[in-house]
CSV table of C-alpha atoms in Angstrom, one decimal:
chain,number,residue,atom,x,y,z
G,1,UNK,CA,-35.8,-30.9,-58.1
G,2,UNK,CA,-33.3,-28.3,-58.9
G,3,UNK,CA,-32.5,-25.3,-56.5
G,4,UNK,CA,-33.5,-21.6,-57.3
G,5,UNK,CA,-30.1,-19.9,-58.7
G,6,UNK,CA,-30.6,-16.7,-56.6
G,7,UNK,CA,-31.3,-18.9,-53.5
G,8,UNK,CA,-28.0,-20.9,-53.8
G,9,UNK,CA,-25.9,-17.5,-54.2
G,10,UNK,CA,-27.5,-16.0,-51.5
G,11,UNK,CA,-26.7,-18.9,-48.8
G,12,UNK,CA,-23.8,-19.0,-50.9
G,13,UNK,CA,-22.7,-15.0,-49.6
G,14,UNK,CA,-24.4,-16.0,-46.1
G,15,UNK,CA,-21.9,-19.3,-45.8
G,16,UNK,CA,-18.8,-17.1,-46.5
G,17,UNK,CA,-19.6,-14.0,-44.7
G,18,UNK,CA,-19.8,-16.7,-41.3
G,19,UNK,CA,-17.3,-18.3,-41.7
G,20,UNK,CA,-14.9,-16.1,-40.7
G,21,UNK,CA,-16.7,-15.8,-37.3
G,22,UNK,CA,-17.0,-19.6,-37.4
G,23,UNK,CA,-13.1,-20.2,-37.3
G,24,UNK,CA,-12.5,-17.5,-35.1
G,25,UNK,CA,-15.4,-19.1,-32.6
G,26,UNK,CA,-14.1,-22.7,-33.2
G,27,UNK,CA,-10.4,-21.2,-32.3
G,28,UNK,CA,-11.7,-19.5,-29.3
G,29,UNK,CA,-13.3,-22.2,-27.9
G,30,UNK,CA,-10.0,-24.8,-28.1
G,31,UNK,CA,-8.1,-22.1,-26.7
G,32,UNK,CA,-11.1,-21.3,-23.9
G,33,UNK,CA,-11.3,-25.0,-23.2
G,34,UNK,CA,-7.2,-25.2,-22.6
G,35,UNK,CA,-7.5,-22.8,-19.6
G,36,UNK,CA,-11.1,-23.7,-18.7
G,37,UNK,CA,-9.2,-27.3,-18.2
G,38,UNK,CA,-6.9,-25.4,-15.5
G,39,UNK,CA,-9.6,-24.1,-13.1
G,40,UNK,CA,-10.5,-26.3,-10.5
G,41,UNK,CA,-14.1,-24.9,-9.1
G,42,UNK,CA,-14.4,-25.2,-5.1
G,43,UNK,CA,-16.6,-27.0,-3.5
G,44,UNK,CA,-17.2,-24.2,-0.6
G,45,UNK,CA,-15.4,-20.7,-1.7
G,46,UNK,CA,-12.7,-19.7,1.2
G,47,UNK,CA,-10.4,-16.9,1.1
G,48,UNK,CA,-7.1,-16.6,-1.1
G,49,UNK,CA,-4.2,-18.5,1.4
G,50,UNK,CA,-1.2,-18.3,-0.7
G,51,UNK,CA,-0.5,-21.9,-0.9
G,52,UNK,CA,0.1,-23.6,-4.5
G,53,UNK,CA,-3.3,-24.7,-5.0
G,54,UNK,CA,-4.9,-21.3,-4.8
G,55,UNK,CA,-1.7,-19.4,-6.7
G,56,UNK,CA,-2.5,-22.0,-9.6
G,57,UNK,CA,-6.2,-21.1,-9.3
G,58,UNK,CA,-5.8,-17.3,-9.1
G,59,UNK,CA,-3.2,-17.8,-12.3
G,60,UNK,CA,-5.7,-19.6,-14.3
G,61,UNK,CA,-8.2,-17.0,-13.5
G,62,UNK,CA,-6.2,-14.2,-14.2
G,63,UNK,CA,-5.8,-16.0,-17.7
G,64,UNK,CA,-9.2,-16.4,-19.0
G,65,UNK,CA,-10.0,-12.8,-17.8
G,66,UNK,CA,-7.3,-11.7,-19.4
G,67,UNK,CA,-7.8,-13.9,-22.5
G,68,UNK,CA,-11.3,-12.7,-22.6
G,69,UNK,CA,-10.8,-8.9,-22.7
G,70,UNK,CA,-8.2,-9.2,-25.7
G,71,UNK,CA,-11.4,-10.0,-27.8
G,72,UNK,CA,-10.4,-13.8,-29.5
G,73,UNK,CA,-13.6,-13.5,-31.4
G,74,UNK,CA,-13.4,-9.9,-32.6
G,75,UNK,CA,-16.9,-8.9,-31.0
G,76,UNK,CA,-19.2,-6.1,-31.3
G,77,UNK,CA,-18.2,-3.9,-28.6
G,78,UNK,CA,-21.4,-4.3,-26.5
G,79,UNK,CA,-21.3,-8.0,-27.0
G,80,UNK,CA,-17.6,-7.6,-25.9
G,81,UNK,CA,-18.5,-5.7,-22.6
G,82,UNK,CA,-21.3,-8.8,-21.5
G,83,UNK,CA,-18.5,-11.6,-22.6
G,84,UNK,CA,-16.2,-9.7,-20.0
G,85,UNK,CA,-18.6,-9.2,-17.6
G,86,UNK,CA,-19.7,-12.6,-17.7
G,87,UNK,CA,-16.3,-13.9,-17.3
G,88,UNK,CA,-15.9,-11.4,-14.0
G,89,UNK,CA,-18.8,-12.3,-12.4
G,90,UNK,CA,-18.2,-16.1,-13.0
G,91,UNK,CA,-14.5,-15.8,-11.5
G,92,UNK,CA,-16.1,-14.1,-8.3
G,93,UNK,CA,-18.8,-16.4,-8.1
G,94,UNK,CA,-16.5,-19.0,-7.2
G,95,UNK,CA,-13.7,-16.7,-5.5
G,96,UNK,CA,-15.7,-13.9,-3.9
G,97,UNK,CA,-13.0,-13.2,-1.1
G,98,UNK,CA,-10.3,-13.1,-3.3
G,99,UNK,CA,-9.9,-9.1,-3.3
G,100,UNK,CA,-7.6,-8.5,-6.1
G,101,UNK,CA,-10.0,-10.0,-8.5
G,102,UNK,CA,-12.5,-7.6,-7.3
G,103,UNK,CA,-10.4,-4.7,-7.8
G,104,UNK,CA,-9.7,-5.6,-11.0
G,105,UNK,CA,-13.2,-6.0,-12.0
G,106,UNK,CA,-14.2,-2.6,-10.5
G,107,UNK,CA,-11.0,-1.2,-12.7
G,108,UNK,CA,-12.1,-3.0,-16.2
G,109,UNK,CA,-16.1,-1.2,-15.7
G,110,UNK,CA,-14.0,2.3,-14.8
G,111,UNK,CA,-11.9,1.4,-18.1
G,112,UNK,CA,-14.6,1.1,-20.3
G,113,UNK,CA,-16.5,4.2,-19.0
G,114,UNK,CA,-19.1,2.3,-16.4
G,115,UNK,CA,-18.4,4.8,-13.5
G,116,UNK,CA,-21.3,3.5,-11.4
G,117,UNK,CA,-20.6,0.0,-12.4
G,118,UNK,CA,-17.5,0.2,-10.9
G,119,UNK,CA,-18.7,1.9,-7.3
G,120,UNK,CA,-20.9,-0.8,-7.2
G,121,UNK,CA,-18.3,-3.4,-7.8
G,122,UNK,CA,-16.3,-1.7,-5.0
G,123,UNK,CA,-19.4,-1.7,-2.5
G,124,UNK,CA,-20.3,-5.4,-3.4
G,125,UNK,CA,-16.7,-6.5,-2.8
G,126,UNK,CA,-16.9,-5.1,1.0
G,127,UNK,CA,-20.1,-6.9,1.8
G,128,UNK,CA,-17.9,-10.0,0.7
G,129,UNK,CA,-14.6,-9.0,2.4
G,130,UNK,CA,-15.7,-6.0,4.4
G,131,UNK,CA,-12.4,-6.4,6.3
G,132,UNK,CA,-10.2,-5.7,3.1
G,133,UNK,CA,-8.9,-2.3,4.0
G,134,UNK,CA,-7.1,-2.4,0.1
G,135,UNK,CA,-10.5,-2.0,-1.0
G,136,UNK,CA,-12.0,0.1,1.4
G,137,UNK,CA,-9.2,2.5,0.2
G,138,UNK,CA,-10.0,2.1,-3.2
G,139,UNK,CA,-13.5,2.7,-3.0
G,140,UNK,CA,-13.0,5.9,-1.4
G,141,UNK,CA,-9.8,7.6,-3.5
G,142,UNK,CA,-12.5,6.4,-6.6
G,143,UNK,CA,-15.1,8.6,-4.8
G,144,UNK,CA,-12.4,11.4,-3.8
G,145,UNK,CA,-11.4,11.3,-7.4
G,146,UNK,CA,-15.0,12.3,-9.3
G,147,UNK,CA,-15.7,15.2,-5.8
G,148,UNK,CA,-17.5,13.1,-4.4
G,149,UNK,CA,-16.1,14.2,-1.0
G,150,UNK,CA,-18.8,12.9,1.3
G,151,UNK,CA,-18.9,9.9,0.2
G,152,UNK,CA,-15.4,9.3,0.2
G,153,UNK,CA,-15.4,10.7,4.1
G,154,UNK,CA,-18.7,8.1,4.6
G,155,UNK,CA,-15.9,5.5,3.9
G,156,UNK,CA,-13.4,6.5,6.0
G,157,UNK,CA,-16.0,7.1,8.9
G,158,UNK,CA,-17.1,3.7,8.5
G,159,UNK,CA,-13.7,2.6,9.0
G,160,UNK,CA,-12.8,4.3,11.6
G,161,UNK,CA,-15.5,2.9,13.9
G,162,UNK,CA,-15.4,-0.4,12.9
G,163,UNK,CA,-11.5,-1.2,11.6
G,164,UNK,CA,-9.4,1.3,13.3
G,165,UNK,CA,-6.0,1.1,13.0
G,166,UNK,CA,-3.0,2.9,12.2
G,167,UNK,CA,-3.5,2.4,8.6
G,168,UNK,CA,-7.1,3.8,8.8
G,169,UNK,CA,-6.2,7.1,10.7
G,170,UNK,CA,-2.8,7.8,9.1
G,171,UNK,CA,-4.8,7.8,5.7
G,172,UNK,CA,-8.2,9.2,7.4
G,173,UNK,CA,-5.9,12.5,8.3
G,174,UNK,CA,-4.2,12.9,4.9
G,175,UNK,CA,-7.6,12.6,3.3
G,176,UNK,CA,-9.0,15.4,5.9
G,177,UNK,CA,-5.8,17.3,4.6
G,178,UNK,CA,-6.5,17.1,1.1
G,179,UNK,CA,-10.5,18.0,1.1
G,180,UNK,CA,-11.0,19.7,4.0
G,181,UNK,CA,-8.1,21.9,5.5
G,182,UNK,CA,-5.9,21.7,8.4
G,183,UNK,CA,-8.0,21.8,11.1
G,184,UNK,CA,-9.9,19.0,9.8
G,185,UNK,CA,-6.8,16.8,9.4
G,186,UNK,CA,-5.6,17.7,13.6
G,187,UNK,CA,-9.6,17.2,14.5
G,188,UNK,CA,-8.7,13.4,13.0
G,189,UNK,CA,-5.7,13.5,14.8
G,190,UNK,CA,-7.4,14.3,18.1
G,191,UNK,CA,-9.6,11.2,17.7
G,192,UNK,CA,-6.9,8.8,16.7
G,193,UNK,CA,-5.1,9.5,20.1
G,194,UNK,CA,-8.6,8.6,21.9
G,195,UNK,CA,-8.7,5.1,20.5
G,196,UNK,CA,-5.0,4.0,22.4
G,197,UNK,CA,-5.2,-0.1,20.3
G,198,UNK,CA,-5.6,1.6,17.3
G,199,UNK,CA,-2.9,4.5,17.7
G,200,UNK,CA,0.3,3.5,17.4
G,201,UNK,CA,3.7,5.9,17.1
G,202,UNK,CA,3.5,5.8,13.2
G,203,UNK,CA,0.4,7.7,13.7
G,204,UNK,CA,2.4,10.7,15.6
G,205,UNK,CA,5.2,10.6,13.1
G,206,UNK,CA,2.6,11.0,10.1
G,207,UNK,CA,0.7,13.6,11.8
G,208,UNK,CA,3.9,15.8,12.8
G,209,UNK,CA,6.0,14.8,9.3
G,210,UNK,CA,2.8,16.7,7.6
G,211,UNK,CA,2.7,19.9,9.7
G,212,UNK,CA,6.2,20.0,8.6
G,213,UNK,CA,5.9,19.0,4.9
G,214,UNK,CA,2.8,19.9,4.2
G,215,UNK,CA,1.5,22.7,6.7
G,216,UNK,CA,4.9,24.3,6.6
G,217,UNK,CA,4.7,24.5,10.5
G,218,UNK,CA,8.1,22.9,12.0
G,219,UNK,CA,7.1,24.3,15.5
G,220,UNK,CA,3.3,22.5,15.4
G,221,UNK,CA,5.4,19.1,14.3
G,222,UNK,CA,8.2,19.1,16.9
G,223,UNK,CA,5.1,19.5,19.6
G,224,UNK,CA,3.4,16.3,18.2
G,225,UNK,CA,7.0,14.6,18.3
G,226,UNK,CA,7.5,15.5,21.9
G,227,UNK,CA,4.0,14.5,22.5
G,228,UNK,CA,4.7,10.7,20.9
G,229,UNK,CA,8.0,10.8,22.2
G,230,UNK,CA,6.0,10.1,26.1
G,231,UNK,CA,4.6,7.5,25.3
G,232,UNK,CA,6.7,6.0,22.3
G,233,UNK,CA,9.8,6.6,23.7
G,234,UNK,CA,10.3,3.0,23.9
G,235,UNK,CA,10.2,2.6,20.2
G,236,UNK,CA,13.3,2.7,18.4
G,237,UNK,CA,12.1,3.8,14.9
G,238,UNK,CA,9.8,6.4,16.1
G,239,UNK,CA,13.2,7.9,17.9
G,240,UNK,CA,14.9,7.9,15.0
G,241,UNK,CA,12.4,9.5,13.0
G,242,UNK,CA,12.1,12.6,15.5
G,243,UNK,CA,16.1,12.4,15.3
G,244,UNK,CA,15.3,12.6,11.4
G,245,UNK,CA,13.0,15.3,12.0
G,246,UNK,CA,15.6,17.5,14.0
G,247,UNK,CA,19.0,16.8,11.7
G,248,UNK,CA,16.3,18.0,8.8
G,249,UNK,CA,15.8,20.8,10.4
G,250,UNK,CA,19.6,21.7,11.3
G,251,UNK,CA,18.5,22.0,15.1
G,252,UNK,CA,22.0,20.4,16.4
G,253,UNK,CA,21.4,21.5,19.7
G,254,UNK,CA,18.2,19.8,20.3
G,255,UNK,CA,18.9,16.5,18.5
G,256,UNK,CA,21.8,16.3,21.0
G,257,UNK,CA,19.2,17.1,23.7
G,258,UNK,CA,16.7,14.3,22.5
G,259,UNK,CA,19.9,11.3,22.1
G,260,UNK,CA,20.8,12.3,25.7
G,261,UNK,CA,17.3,12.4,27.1
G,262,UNK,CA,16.5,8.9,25.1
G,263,UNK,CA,20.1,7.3,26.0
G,264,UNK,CA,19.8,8.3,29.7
G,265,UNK,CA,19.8,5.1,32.2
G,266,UNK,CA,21.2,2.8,29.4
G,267,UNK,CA,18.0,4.0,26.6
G,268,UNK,CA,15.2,3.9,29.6
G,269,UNK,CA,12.2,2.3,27.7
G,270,UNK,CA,14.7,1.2,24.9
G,271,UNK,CA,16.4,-2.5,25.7
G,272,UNK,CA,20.2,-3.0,24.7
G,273,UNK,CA,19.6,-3.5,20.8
G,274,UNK,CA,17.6,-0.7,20.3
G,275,UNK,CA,19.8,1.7,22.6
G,276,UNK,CA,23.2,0.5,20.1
G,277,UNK,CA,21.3,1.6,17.2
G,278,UNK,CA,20.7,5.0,18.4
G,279,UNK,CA,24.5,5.1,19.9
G,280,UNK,CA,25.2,3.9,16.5
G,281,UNK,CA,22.8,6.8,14.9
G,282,UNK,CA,24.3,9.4,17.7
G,283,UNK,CA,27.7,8.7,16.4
G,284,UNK,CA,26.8,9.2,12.6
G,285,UNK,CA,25.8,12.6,13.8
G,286,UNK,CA,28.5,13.4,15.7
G,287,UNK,CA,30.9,12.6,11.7
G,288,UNK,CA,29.2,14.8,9.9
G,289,UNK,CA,28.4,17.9,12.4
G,290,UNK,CA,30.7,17.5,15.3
G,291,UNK,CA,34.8,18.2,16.4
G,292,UNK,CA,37.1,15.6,16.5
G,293,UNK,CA,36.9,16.0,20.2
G,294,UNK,CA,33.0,15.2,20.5
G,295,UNK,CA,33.5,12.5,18.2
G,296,UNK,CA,36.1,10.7,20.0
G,297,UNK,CA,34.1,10.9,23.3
G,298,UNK,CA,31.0,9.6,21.7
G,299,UNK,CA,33.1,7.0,20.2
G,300,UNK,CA,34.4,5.9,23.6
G,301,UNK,CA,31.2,6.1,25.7
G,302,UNK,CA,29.7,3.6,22.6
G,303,UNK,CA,32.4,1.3,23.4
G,304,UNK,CA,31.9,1.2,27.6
G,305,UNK,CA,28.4,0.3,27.4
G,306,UNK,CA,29.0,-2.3,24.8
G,307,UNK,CA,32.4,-4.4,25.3
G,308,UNK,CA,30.6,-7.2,23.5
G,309,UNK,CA,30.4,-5.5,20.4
G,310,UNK,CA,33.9,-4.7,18.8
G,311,UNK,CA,33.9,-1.5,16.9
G,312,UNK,CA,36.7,-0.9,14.3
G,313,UNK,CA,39.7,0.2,14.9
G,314,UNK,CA,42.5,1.5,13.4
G,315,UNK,CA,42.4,2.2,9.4
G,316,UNK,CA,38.9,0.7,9.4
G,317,UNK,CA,37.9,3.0,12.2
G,318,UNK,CA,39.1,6.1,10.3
G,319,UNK,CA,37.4,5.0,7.5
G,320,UNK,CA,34.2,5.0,8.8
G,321,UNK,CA,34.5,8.6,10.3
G,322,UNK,CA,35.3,10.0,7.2
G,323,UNK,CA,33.0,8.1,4.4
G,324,UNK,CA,30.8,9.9,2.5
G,325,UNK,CA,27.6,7.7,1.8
G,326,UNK,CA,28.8,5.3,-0.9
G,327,UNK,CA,32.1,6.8,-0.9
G,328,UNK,CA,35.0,5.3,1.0
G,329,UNK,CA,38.5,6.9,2.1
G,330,UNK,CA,40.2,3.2,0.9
């Protein structure tokens, strides 16, 4: 029996206009298969460790997703955005405490416009791996960033009564800065120092490096330095940061105040180590704002308290008084 005419050229036009899409599916699917082939699934989902196994896994991952989102088959855009999501949602299926691939999810819904789609990535992620403060952050600069202030501040709340830490008031008070004033940023401040295992120094040198930088009150910050300094004193860095502090604000006077007080009874809380490196801070001081005469003293006290260690001498010791950061006198 022969065939209609018009039927045969119209599954003639139907055969060509597919198969286009049919090579471009067949291509995609070799190539999906090749890195498909890579991923291992887990038998129980654990968190990312670092080790080879998981780097290879995370790689692989990272491929397909990224494989996916360049559009192999040249979709419709809404077809597209479900291919992608699909993909996400498999990967975290299997890895659902692995928090970059979260973040990256929550990043590709903001990308293509799904604002709420991409809170609610962030909120899913912490039920997963609520103690991820990465994404805690993330979730609440997102919220900071479209005004949504309260929630944002909900965030940092929550962190602050359940994972306090340095981290979580030094960022908790710069946040307070940003949306809510001054006061609201010390009120911050005032709780961090009531929670003593989550306060640490760096806490006291963020809170006084803002009044400087940021309040533009150098008297408020050296207050909150003396303040740490009683019970950091023992920790080298947050010395040298109030020395910092103090040569910024070309106070001489009082930075040679705050080496003596700290270098008194061989450092105090400081042990021998840390003591040399503010000797050896005390005497980069003492080169660039002091007399020949102060500088040969300091030089000399250095040198009694640590025999053991053999500072230059001769040319080489000139030539450390008189370099200029990368510049040598030789």
């Amino acid at each position: 029996k022969s065939l209609d005419p018009n039927n045969v050229a119209q599954a003639d036009l139907l055969v060509r206009s597919f198969e286009p899409k049919h090579k471009a599916a067949r291509a995609a699917y070799k190539d999906r298969n090749k890195i498909r082939n890579l991923i291992q699934l887990p038998v129980f989902p654990g968190p990312y460790t670092g080790d080879p196994k998981d780097k290879a896994q995370a790689k692989a991952w990272s491929e397909l997703l990224q494989y996916e989102r360049c559009n192999p088959q040249k979709l419709p855009a809404e077809d597209l955005r479900k291919r992608v999501h699909y993909t996400y949602m498999l990967c975290l299926s299997y890895l659902p405490q692995y928090p970059d691939f979260w973040h990256q999810a929550a990043l590709w819904h903001g990308e293509i416009g799904d604002l709420k789609g991409e809170i609610k990535v962030y909120e899913r992620a912490l039920k997963m791996v609520p103690d991820c403060l990465m994404l805690h952050l993330a979730l609440a600069e997102k919220q900071e960033q479209r005004g949504n202030i309260a929630e944002a501040k909900a965030v940092y709340e929550n962190l602050a009564e359940k994972y306090a830490g340095p981290m979580v008031w030094i960022h908790y008070m710069r946040f307070a800065r940003r949306t809510d004033g001054i006061g609201a940023s010390r009120g911050v401040f005032k709780r961090a120092r009531r929670s003593p295992n989550a306060c640490t120094w760096h806490v006291f040198a963020d809170a006084a490096l803002r009044e400087y930088r940021v309040n533009k009150d150098a008297a408020v910050a050296r207050n909150v330095f003396d303040m740490g300094l009683k019970h950091y004193g023992n920790e080298v860095q947050y010395v040298l940061a109030y020395v910092d502090f103090l040569v910024l604000l070309n106070d001489d006077n009082n930075t040679r105040v705050l080496f003596e007080k700290v270098l008194a009874d061989d450092g105090a809380g400081l042990d021998r180590n840390q003591s040399l490196q503010v000797w050896d801070r005390l005497v980069e001081f003492e080169y660039s704002r002091g007399d020949l005469t102060t500088i040969q003293k300091v030089e000399q006290r250095r040198a009694l308290l640590y025999p053991e260690v053999r500072p230059p001498s001769g040319l080489a010791q000139l030539a450390c008084r008189y370099r200029f950061m990368d510049l040598w006198p030789c």
